[in-house]
Backbone as JSON, one array per atom type, in Angstrom:
{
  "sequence": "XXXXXXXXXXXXXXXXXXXXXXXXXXXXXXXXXXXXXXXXXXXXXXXXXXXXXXXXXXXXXXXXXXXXXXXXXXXXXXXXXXXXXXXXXXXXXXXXXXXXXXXXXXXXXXXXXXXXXXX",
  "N": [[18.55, 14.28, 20.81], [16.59, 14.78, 17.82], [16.3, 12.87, 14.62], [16.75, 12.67, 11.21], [14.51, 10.4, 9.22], [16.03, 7.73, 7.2], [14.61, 7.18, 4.22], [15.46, 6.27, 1.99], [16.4, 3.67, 0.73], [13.9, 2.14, 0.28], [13.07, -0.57, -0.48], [14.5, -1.87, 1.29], [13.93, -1.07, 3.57], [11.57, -1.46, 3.85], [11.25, -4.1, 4.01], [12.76, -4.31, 7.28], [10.71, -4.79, 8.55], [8.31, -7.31, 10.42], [7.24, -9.55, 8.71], [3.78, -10.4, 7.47], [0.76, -12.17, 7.24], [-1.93, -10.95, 4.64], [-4.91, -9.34, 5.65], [-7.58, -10.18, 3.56], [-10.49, -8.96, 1.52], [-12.83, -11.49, 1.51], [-12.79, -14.36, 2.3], [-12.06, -16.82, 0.81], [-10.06, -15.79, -1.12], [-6.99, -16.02, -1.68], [-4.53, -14.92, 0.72], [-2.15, -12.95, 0.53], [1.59, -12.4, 1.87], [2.52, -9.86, 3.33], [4.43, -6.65, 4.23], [4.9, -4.09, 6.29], [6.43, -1.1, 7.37], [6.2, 1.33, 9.63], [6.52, 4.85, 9.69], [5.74, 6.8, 11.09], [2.77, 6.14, 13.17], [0.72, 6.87, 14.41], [-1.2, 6.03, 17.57], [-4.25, 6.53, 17.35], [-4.41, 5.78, 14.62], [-5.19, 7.37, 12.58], [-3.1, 8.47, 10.99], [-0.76, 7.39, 9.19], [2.91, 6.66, 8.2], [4.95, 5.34, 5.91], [6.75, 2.59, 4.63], [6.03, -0.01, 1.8], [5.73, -3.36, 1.38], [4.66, -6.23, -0.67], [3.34, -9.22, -1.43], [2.26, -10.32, -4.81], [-0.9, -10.12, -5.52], [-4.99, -9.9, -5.78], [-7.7, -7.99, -4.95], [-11.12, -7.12, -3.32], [-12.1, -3.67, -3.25], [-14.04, -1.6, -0.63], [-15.47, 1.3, -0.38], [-13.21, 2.48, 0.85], [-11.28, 3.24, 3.14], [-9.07, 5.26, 4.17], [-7.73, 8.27, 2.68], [-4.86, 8.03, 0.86], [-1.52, 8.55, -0.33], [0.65, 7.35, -2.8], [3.75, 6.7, -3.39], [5.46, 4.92, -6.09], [8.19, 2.27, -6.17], [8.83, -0.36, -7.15], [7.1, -2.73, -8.9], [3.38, -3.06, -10.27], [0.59, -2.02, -10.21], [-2.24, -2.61, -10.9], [-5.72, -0.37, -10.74], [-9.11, -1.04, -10.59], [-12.02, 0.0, -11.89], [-15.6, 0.7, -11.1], [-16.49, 0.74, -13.4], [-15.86, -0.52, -15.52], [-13.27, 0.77, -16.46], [-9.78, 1.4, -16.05], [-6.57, 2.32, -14.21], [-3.12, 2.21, -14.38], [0.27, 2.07, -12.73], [3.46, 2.2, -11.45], [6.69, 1.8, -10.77], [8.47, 5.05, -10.0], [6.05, 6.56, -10.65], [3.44, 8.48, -8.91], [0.75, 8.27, -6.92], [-3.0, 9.43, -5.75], [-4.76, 7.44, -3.45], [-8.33, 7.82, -2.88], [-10.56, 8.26, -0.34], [-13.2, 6.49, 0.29], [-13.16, 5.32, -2.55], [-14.02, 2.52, -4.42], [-13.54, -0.55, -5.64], [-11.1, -2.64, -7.98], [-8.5, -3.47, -6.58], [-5.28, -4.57, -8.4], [-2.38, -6.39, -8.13], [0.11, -8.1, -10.16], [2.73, -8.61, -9.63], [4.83, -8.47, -6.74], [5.04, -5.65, -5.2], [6.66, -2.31, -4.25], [6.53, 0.35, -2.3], [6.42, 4.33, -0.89], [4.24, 4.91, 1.28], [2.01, 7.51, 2.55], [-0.79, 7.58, 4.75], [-3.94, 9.27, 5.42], [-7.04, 9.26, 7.18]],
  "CA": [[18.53, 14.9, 19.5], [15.88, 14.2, 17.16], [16.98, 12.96, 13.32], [15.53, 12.47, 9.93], [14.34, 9.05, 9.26], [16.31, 8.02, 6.42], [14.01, 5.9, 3.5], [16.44, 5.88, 0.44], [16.38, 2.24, 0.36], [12.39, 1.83, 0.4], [13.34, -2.05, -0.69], [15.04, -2.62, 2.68], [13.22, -0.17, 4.49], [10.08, -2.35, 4.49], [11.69, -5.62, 4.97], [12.61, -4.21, 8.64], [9.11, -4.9, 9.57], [8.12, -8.44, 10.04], [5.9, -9.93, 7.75], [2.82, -10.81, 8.39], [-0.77, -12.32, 5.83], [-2.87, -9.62, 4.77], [-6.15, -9.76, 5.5], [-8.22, -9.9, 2.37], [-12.12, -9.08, 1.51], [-12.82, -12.52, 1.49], [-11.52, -16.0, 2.92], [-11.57, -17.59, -0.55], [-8.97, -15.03, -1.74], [-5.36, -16.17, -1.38], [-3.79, -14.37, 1.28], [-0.03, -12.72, 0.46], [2.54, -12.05, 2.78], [3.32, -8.13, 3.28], [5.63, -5.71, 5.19], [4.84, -2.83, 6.18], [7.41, -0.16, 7.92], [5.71, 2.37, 9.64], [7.67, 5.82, 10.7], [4.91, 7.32, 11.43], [2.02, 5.63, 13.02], [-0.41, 6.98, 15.84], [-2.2, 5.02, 18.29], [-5.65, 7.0, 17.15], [-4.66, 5.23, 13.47], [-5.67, 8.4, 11.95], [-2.49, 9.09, 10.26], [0.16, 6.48, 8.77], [3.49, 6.57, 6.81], [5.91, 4.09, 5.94], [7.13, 1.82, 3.44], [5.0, -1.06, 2.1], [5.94, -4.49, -0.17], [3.6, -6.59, -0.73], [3.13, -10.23, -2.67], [1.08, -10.33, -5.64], [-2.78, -10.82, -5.05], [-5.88, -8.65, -6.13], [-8.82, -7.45, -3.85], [-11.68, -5.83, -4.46], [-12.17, -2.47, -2.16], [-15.67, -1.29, -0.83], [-15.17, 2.15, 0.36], [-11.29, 2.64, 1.57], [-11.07, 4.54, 4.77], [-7.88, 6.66, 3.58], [-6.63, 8.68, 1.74], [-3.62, 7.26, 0.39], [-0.47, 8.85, -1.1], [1.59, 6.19, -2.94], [4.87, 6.92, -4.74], [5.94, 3.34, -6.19], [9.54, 1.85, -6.03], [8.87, -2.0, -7.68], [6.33, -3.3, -9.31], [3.05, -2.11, -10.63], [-0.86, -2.46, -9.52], [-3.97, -1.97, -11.63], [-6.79, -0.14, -10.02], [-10.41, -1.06, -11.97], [-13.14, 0.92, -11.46], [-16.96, -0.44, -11.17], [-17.23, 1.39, -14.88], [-14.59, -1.53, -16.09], [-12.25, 1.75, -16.83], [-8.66, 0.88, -15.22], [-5.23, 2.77, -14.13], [-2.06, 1.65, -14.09], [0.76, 2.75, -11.85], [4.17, 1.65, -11.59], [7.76, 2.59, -10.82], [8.22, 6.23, -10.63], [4.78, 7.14, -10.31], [2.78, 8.94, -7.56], [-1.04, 8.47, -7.17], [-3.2, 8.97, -4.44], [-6.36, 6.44, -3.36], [-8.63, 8.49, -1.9], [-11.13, 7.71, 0.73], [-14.55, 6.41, -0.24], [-12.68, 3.94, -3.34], [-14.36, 1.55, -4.52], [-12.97, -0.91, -7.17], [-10.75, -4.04, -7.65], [-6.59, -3.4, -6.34], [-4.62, -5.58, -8.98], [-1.29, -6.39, -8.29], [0.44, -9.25, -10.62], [4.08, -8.63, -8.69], [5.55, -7.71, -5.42], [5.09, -4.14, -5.25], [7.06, -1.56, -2.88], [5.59, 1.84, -2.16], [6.07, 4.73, 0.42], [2.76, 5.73, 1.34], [1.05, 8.41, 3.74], [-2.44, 7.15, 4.71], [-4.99, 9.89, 6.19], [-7.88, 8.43, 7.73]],
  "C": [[17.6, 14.09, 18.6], [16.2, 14.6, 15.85], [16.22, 12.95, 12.83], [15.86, 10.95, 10.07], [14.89, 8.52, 7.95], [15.67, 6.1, 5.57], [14.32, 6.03, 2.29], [16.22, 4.85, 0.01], [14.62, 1.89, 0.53], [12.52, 0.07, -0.01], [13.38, -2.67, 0.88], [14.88, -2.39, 4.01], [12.33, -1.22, 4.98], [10.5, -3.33, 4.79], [12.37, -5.69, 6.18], [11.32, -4.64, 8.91], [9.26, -6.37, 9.34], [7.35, -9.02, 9.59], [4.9, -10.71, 8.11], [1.64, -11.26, 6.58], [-1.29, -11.41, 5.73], [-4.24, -10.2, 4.95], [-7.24, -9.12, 4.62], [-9.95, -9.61, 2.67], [-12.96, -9.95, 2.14], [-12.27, -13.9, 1.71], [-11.46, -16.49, 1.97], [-10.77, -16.68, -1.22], [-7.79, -15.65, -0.88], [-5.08, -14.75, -0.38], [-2.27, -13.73, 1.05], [0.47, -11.88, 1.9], [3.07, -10.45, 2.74], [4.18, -7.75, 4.11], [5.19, -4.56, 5.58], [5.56, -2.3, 7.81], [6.97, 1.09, 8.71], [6.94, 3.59, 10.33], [6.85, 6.21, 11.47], [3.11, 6.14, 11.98], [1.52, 5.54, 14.68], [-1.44, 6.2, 16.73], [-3.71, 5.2, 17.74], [-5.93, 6.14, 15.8], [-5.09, 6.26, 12.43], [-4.55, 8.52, 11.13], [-0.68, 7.91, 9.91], [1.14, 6.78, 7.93], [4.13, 5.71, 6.74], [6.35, 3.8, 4.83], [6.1, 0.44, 3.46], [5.48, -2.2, 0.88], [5.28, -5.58, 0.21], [3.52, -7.92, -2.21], [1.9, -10.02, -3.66], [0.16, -10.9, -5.35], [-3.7, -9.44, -5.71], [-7.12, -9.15, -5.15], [-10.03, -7.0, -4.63], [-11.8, -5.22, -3.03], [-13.68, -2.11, -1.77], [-15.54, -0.2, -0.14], [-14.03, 2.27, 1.86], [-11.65, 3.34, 2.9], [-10.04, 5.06, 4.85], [-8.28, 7.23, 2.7], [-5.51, 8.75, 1.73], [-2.69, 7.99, -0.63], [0.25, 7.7, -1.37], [2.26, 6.64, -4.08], [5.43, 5.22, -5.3], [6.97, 3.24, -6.47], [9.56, 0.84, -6.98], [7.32, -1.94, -7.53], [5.24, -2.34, -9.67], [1.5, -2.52, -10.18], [-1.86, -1.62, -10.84], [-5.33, -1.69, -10.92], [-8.14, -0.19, -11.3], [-11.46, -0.86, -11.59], [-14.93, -0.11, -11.91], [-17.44, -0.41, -12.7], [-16.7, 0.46, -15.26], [-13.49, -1.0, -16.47], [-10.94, 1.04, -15.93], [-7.47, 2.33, -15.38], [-4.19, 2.06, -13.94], [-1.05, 2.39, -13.39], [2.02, 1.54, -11.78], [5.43, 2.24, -11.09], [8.08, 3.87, -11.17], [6.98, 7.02, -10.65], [4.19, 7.4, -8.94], [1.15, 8.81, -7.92], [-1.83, 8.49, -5.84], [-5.07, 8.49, -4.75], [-7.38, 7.33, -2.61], [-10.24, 7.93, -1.29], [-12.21, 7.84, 0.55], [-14.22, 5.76, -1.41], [-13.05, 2.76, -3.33], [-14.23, 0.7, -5.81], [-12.35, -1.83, -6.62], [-8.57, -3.33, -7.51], [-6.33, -4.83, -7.34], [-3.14, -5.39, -8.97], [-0.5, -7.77, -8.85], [1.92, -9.16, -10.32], [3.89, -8.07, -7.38], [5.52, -6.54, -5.85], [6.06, -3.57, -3.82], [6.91, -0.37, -3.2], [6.4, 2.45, -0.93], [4.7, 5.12, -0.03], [3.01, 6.2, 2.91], [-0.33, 8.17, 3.63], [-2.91, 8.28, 6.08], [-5.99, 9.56, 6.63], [-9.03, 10.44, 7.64]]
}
């Protein structure tokens, strides 16, 4: 019998996975420690979902290779565009990254997300 996968707890969801460094842009960027949960997640890599929490750090992006649905649980990330324009995003909010993004990810907390990543 095949169930539903149940991600109520998106907190405790992702901290099933075992955490691992992310790997950043750059080796002189601090590294943080993430999680990520996948339910979904095809050998081809084409198509990802899960849960995701994630220590504070910022990036910059050079054309993403998703598109990214992210509803957020905790915490909040600033995306800043090459114009210097910015978004914010936070608890409660849905936004999606979409593929060809280029700009700086700012996150000044632990964030936890589900996301669906399309490739």
């Amino acid at each position: 019998m095949i169930r539903a996968i149940d991600l109520t707890d998106a907190r405790t969801h992702a901290l099933l996975a075992d955490p691992r460094q992310m790997v950043m842009s750059a080796p002189e960027v601090a590294s943080p420690k993430e999680w990520e949960n996948l339910v979904i997640d095809h050998a081809s890599d084409e198509v990802r979902i899960g849960t995701w929490k994630c220590e504070p750090y910022t990036d910059e992006i050079v054309d993403y290779g998703y598109d990214e649905f992210m509803y957020m649980i905790a915490g909040t990330v600033e995306l800043i565009y090459p114009d210097g324009t910015s978004d914010n995003f936070g608890p409660g909010q849905a936004f999606l990254l979409p593929k060809g993004f280029t700009g700086t990810w700012k996150q000044p907390e632990t964030v936890v997300k589900f996301m669906a990543m399309v490739r």
